[in-house]
mmCIF file of C-alpha atoms in Angstrom:
data_model
loop_
_atom_site.group_PDB
_atom_site.id
_atom_site.type_symbol
_atom_site.label_atom_id
_atom_site.label_comp_id
_atom_site.label_asym_id
_atom_site.label_seq_id
_atom_site.Cartn_x
_atom_site.Cartn_y
_atom_site.Cartn_z
ATOM 1 C CA ASP A 5 -21.661 -11.439 -0.539
ATOM 2 C CA ILE A 6 -18.890 -11.591 -3.121
ATOM 3 C CA GLN A 7 -16.718 -14.699 -2.792
ATOM 4 C CA LEU A 8 -13.068 -14.711 -3.840
ATOM 5 C CA THR A 9 -11.457 -17.993 -4.862
ATOM 6 C CA GLN A 10 -7.689 -18.144 -5.023
ATOM 7 C CA SER A 11 -5.696 -20.762 -6.874
ATOM 8 C CA PRO A 12 -3.577 -22.583 -6.285
ATOM 9 C CA SER A 13 -3.895 -22.865 -2.508
ATOM 10 C CA SER A 14 -0.193 -23.565 -2.344
ATOM 11 C CA LEU A 15 2.761 -23.799 -4.681
ATOM 12 C CA SER A 16 6.443 -24.598 -4.594
ATOM 13 C CA ALA A 17 8.871 -22.797 -6.901
ATOM 14 C CA SER A 18 12.542 -21.964 -7.205
ATOM 15 C CA VAL A 19 14.454 -18.737 -6.944
ATOM 16 C CA GLY A 20 14.274 -16.943 -10.279
ATOM 17 C CA ASP A 21 11.006 -18.552 -11.346
ATOM 18 C CA ARG A 22 7.895 -16.738 -12.486
ATOM 19 C CA VAL A 23 4.807 -17.569 -10.445
ATOM 20 C CA ALA A 24 1.210 -16.564 -10.965
ATOM 21 C CA ILE A 25 -1.568 -16.583 -8.354
ATOM 22 C CA THR A 26 -5.120 -16.158 -9.543
ATOM 23 C CA CYS A 27 -8.116 -14.712 -7.742
ATOM 24 C CA ARG A 28 -11.596 -15.223 -9.143
ATOM 25 C CA ALA A 29 -14.565 -13.207 -7.909
ATOM 26 C CA SER A 30 -18.079 -14.641 -7.774
ATOM 27 C CA ARG A 31 -19.272 -11.606 -9.731
ATOM 28 C CA ASN A 32 -17.918 -8.486 -11.393
ATOM 29 C CA ILE A 33 -15.781 -6.348 -9.063
ATOM 30 C CA ASP A 34 -14.396 -4.018 -11.748
ATOM 31 C CA ARG A 35 -10.880 -3.181 -10.484
ATOM 32 C CA TYR A 36 -11.631 -3.206 -6.759
ATOM 33 C CA LEU A 37 -9.028 -5.822 -5.927
ATOM 34 C CA ASN A 38 -6.023 -5.618 -3.600
ATOM 35 C CA TRP A 39 -3.199 -8.057 -2.807
ATOM 36 C CA TYR A 40 -1.469 -8.647 0.538
ATOM 37 C CA GLN A 41 1.567 -10.636 1.640
ATOM 38 C CA GLN A 42 1.795 -12.314 5.041
ATOM 39 C CA THR A 43 4.803 -14.072 6.514
ATOM 40 C CA PRO A 44 4.417 -16.391 9.526
ATOM 41 C CA GLY A 45 3.744 -14.597 12.796
ATOM 42 C CA LYS A 46 3.503 -11.213 11.116
ATOM 43 C CA ALA A 47 0.700 -8.893 10.078
ATOM 44 C CA PRO A 48 -0.238 -8.768 6.383
ATOM 45 C CA LYS A 49 1.362 -6.133 4.195
ATOM 46 C CA LEU A 50 -0.259 -4.346 1.271
ATOM 47 C CA LEU A 51 1.445 -5.107 -2.055
ATOM 48 C CA ILE A 52 -0.901 -3.968 -4.797
ATOM 49 C CA PHE A 53 -4.119 -1.930 -4.749
ATOM 50 C CA ALA A 54 -6.850 -1.261 -7.290
ATOM 51 C CA THR A 55 -5.721 -4.309 -9.310
ATOM 52 C CA SER A 56 -2.415 -3.039 -10.647
ATOM 53 C CA ASN A 57 -1.049 -0.188 -8.537
ATOM 54 C CA LEU A 58 2.192 -1.128 -6.822
ATOM 55 C CA ARG A 59 2.464 0.222 -3.311
ATOM 56 C CA SER A 60 5.442 2.513 -2.795
ATOM 57 C CA GLY A 61 8.458 0.499 -1.684
ATOM 58 C CA VAL A 62 7.203 -2.825 -3.046
ATOM 59 C CA PRO A 63 9.657 -4.388 -5.527
ATOM 60 C CA SER A 64 8.731 -4.168 -9.186
ATOM 61 C CA ARG A 65 8.882 -7.961 -9.530
ATOM 62 C CA PHE A 66 5.357 -7.956 -8.127
ATOM 63 C CA ARG A 67 2.694 -7.240 -10.739
ATOM 64 C CA GLY A 68 -1.076 -7.239 -10.592
ATOM 65 C CA SER A 69 -3.469 -7.525 -13.508
ATOM 66 C CA GLY A 70 -7.060 -8.320 -14.416
ATOM 67 C CA SER A 71 -10.531 -6.839 -14.236
ATOM 68 C CA GLY A 72 -14.112 -7.945 -13.764
ATOM 69 C CA THR A 73 -13.926 -11.392 -12.192
ATOM 70 C CA ASP A 74 -10.414 -12.643 -12.943
ATOM 71 C CA PHE A 75 -7.239 -11.257 -11.423
ATOM 72 C CA THR A 76 -3.607 -12.347 -11.256
ATOM 73 C CA LEU A 77 -0.656 -11.597 -9.019
ATOM 74 C CA THR A 78 2.612 -12.362 -10.781
ATOM 75 C CA ILE A 79 5.990 -12.543 -9.077
ATOM 76 C CA SER A 80 9.030 -12.604 -11.351
ATOM 77 C CA PRO A 81 11.796 -13.331 -10.669
ATOM 78 C CA LEU A 82 10.976 -15.096 -7.418
ATOM 79 C CA GLN A 83 13.262 -14.255 -4.503
ATOM 80 C CA PRO A 84 13.836 -16.149 -1.226
ATOM 81 C CA GLU A 85 12.116 -13.430 0.788
ATOM 82 C CA ASP A 86 8.912 -13.930 -1.229
ATOM 83 C CA SER A 87 8.136 -17.088 0.728
ATOM 84 C CA ALA A 88 4.782 -16.122 2.253
ATOM 85 C CA THR A 89 1.027 -16.454 2.027
ATOM 86 C CA TYR A 90 -0.697 -14.110 -0.393
ATOM 87 C CA TYR A 91 -4.287 -12.906 -0.073
ATOM 88 C CA CYS A 92 -6.548 -11.061 -2.474
ATOM 89 C CA GLN A 93 -9.275 -8.770 -1.138
ATOM 90 C CA GLN A 94 -12.210 -7.002 -2.789
ATOM 91 C CA SER A 95 -13.867 -3.736 -1.872
ATOM 92 C CA TYR A 96 -16.414 -3.456 -4.681
ATOM 93 C CA ASN A 97 -19.388 -4.518 -2.681
ATOM 94 C CA ASP A 98 -18.882 -3.398 0.840
ATOM 95 C CA PRO A 99 -19.795 -4.355 3.369
ATOM 96 C CA PRO A 100 -18.604 -6.973 3.665
ATOM 97 C CA LEU A 101 -15.059 -6.557 2.439
ATOM 98 C CA THR A 102 -13.944 -10.075 1.646
ATOM 99 C CA PHE A 103 -10.627 -11.891 1.314
ATOM 100 C CA GLY A 104 -9.609 -14.872 -0.716
ATOM 101 C CA GLY A 105 -8.548 -18.022 1.077
ATOM 102 C CA GLY A 106 -4.851 -17.419 0.559
ATOM 103 C CA THR A 107 -2.032 -18.946 -1.493
ATOM 104 C CA LYS A 108 1.043 -20.238 0.292
ATOM 105 C CA VAL A 109 4.240 -19.821 -1.735
ATOM 106 C CA GLU A 110 7.194 -21.995 -0.775
ATOM 107 C CA ILE A 111 10.635 -21.528 -2.215
ATOM 108 C CA ASP B 3 6.331 6.454 10.995
ATOM 109 C CA VAL B 4 2.818 5.080 11.072
ATOM 110 C CA GLN B 5 2.236 2.881 14.099
ATOM 111 C CA LEU B 6 -0.837 0.937 15.186
ATOM 112 C CA VAL B 7 -0.574 -0.840 18.524
ATOM 113 C CA GLU B 8 -3.383 -3.109 19.675
ATOM 114 C CA SER B 9 -4.059 -4.173 23.236
ATOM 115 C CA GLY B 10 -6.812 -5.685 25.330
ATOM 116 C CA GLY B 11 -6.819 -9.255 24.076
ATOM 117 C CA GLY B 12 -6.840 -12.233 26.401
ATOM 118 C CA LEU B 13 -8.387 -15.552 27.387
ATOM 119 C CA VAL B 14 -12.070 -15.414 28.246
ATOM 120 C CA LYS B 15 -14.911 -17.856 28.625
ATOM 121 C CA ALA B 16 -17.710 -18.083 26.107
ATOM 122 C CA GLY B 17 -20.305 -15.429 26.819
ATOM 123 C CA GLY B 18 -17.731 -13.034 28.194
ATOM 124 C CA SER B 19 -16.657 -9.615 26.967
ATOM 125 C CA LEU B 20 -13.496 -7.781 25.997
ATOM 126 C CA ARG B 21 -12.580 -4.302 24.868
ATOM 127 C CA LEU B 22 -9.800 -4.084 22.314
ATOM 128 C CA SER B 23 -7.894 -0.847 21.839
ATOM 129 C CA CYS B 24 -5.644 0.409 19.075
ATOM 130 C CA ALA B 25 -3.295 3.330 19.673
ATOM 131 C CA ALA B 26 -2.425 5.163 16.465
ATOM 132 C CA SER B 27 0.526 7.433 15.864
ATOM 133 C CA GLY B 28 2.550 8.912 13.022
ATOM 134 C CA PHE B 29 -0.399 10.140 10.958
ATOM 135 C CA THR B 30 -3.473 12.357 11.175
ATOM 136 C CA PHE B 31 -5.778 9.799 12.774
ATOM 137 C CA ASN B 32 -8.988 11.791 12.328
ATOM 138 C CA SER B 33 -8.559 11.801 8.543
ATOM 139 C CA TYR B 34 -8.721 8.032 8.074
ATOM 140 C CA SER B 35 -11.316 5.294 8.160
ATOM 141 C CA MET B 36 -10.240 2.456 10.409
ATOM 142 C CA ASN B 37 -10.981 -1.235 10.466
ATOM 143 C CA TRP B 38 -10.660 -4.418 12.488
ATOM 144 C CA VAL B 39 -9.642 -7.607 10.670
ATOM 145 C CA ARG B 40 -9.239 -10.957 12.411
ATOM 146 C CA GLN B 41 -7.431 -14.198 11.679
ATOM 147 C CA PRO B 42 -8.350 -17.468 13.426
ATOM 148 C CA PRO B 43 -5.392 -19.738 14.202
ATOM 149 C CA GLY B 44 -4.048 -21.326 11.027
ATOM 150 C CA LYS B 45 -6.745 -19.748 8.876
ATOM 151 C CA GLY B 46 -7.267 -16.813 6.545
ATOM 152 C CA LEU B 47 -8.246 -13.205 7.040
ATOM 153 C CA GLU B 48 -11.756 -12.012 7.901
ATOM 154 C CA TRP B 49 -12.854 -8.375 7.851
ATOM 155 C CA VAL B 50 -14.778 -7.615 11.061
ATOM 156 C CA SER B 51 -15.757 -3.959 11.151
ATOM 157 C CA SER B 52 -15.023 -0.500 9.779
ATOM 158 C CA LEU B 53 -15.590 3.041 11.015
ATOM 159 C CA SER B 54 -15.448 6.281 9.056
ATOM 160 C CA HIS B 55 -13.024 9.032 10.041
ATOM 161 C CA ASP B 56 -15.672 11.001 11.929
ATOM 162 C CA SER B 57 -17.611 7.996 13.288
ATOM 163 C CA THR B 58 -20.574 8.772 11.033
ATOM 164 C CA TYR B 59 -20.595 5.382 9.346
ATOM 165 C CA SER B 60 -19.910 1.977 10.868
ATOM 166 C CA PHE B 61 -20.183 -1.437 9.268
ATOM 167 C CA TYR B 62 -19.978 -4.994 10.568
ATOM 168 C CA ALA B 63 -19.578 -8.502 9.259
ATOM 169 C CA ASP B 64 -22.739 -10.574 9.652
ATOM 170 C CA SER B 65 -20.882 -12.917 12.003
ATOM 171 C CA VAL B 66 -20.370 -10.163 14.601
ATOM 172 C CA ARG B 67 -23.235 -7.729 14.051
ATOM 173 C CA GLY B 68 -25.122 -7.153 17.287
ATOM 174 C CA ARG B 69 -22.265 -8.439 19.455
ATOM 175 C CA PHE B 70 -19.355 -6.183 18.455
ATOM 176 C CA ALA B 71 -19.221 -2.393 18.550
ATOM 177 C CA ILE B 72 -16.544 -0.257 16.910
ATOM 178 C CA SER B 73 -15.767 3.252 18.134
ATOM 179 C CA ARG B 74 -12.985 5.811 18.149
ATOM 180 C CA ASP B 75 -11.644 8.739 20.144
ATOM 181 C CA ASN B 76 -10.055 11.125 17.662
ATOM 182 C CA ALA B 77 -8.810 13.401 20.430
ATOM 183 C CA LYS B 78 -6.704 10.526 21.815
ATOM 184 C CA ASN B 79 -5.939 8.748 18.527
ATOM 185 C CA LEU B 80 -7.602 5.569 19.711
ATOM 186 C CA LEU B 81 -9.742 2.932 17.987
ATOM 187 C CA PHE B 82 -11.821 0.472 19.998
ATOM 188 C CA LEU B 83 -13.667 -2.784 19.484
ATOM 189 C CA GLU B 84 -16.121 -3.793 22.170
ATOM 190 C CA ILE B 85 -16.732 -7.535 21.949
ATOM 191 C CA ASN B 86 -19.689 -9.039 23.799
ATOM 192 C CA ASN B 87 -21.211 -12.489 24.081
ATOM 193 C CA LEU B 88 -17.962 -14.060 22.896
ATOM 194 C CA ARG B 89 -18.092 -17.388 21.088
ATOM 195 C CA VAL B 90 -15.396 -20.022 20.661
ATOM 196 C CA GLU B 91 -15.333 -19.187 16.949
ATOM 197 C CA ASP B 92 -14.294 -15.594 17.783
ATOM 198 C CA THR B 93 -10.866 -16.939 18.761
ATOM 199 C CA ALA B 94 -8.395 -15.104 16.523
ATOM 200 C CA VAL B 95 -5.691 -12.501 16.250
ATOM 201 C CA TYR B 96 -7.412 -9.145 15.862
ATOM 202 C CA TYR B 97 -5.668 -6.535 13.726
ATOM 203 C CA CYS B 98 -6.252 -2.806 13.693
ATOM 204 C CA VAL B 99 -5.995 -1.582 10.089
ATOM 205 C CA ARG B 100 -5.881 1.827 8.433
ATOM 206 C CA ASP B 101 -7.755 2.643 5.228
ATOM 207 C CA PRO B 102 -6.468 5.682 3.322
ATOM 208 C CA GLY B 103 -9.207 5.462 0.707
ATOM 209 C CA TYR B 104 -7.172 5.606 -2.477
ATOM 210 C CA CYS B 105 -8.862 7.528 -5.324
ATOM 211 C CA ASP B 106 -7.900 7.716 -8.981
ATOM 212 C CA THR B 107 -9.546 9.780 -11.707
ATOM 213 C CA SER B 108 -12.711 7.726 -11.723
ATOM 214 C CA ASP B 109 -13.131 5.684 -8.551
ATOM 215 C CA CYS B 110 -12.224 5.441 -4.884
ATOM 216 C CA TYR B 111 -10.956 2.201 -3.407
ATOM 217 C CA GLU B 112 -10.765 0.907 0.129
ATOM 218 C CA VAL B 113 -7.248 -0.232 0.853
ATOM 219 C CA PHE B 114 -5.712 -1.625 4.028
ATOM 220 C CA ASP B 115 -2.333 0.070 3.935
ATOM 221 C CA PHE B 116 -1.071 -0.234 7.527
ATOM 222 C CA TRP B 117 -1.718 -3.037 10.014
ATOM 223 C CA GLY B 118 -0.959 -3.330 13.704
ATOM 224 C CA GLN B 119 0.885 -6.341 15.116
ATOM 225 C CA GLY B 120 -2.372 -7.845 16.360
ATOM 226 C CA THR B 121 -3.816 -8.859 19.724
ATOM 227 C CA GLN B 122 -4.836 -12.435 20.526
ATOM 228 C CA VAL B 123 -8.377 -13.179 21.658
ATOM 229 C CA SER B 124 -8.959 -16.722 22.890
ATOM 230 C CA VAL B 125 -12.399 -17.944 23.907
ATOM 231 C CA SER B 126 -12.824 -21.155 25.875
ATOM 232 C CA SER B 127 -15.986 -23.171 26.199
#
């Protein structure tokens, strides 16, 4: 199975900052990488799919990049409503579809 | 609007069974692959199972294979997850998730674009 390792596991930043969350795959997953945002008590929401495609309605301050084994979700400028846990997910080698362990962003 | 509404969760003893349901509306249900994803309390997300639009293909995580069974009724816009021989470690919120199967010029990608609100499954020893 392909493992996804996210870093950091948590971070604290201020409104207006630029933050970067990385997701490293245990082997090449090409561009088969999605990002989700989850706020407490709510279901996850899709932000970015196929590495860099912004889902319709998602603010342009969210940006995804990378390929192969290393991927990044960048949020800039950070807004108060971005306080959440972010998960990466791969679909290159399925099944199983796997998720990263999550990154909690506090503002 | 797309809606996915799960039901059927509850508190059961280890070894017991449950049948989760997901009622879909607001889209052409029989055109989409569907999935179940779970989240244990305070932990991350775990994909559980997926089913193709016409029920031809089904897949399971190793942790549930042989105990869980995914199915759908396209005439009633319903997705199911039959859970047998429950274990304490199956305790989680179970989400019903749609996969539109995004394709660009060269590849197709599985994407979880809409999620239900989840149903809680709690297993006691």
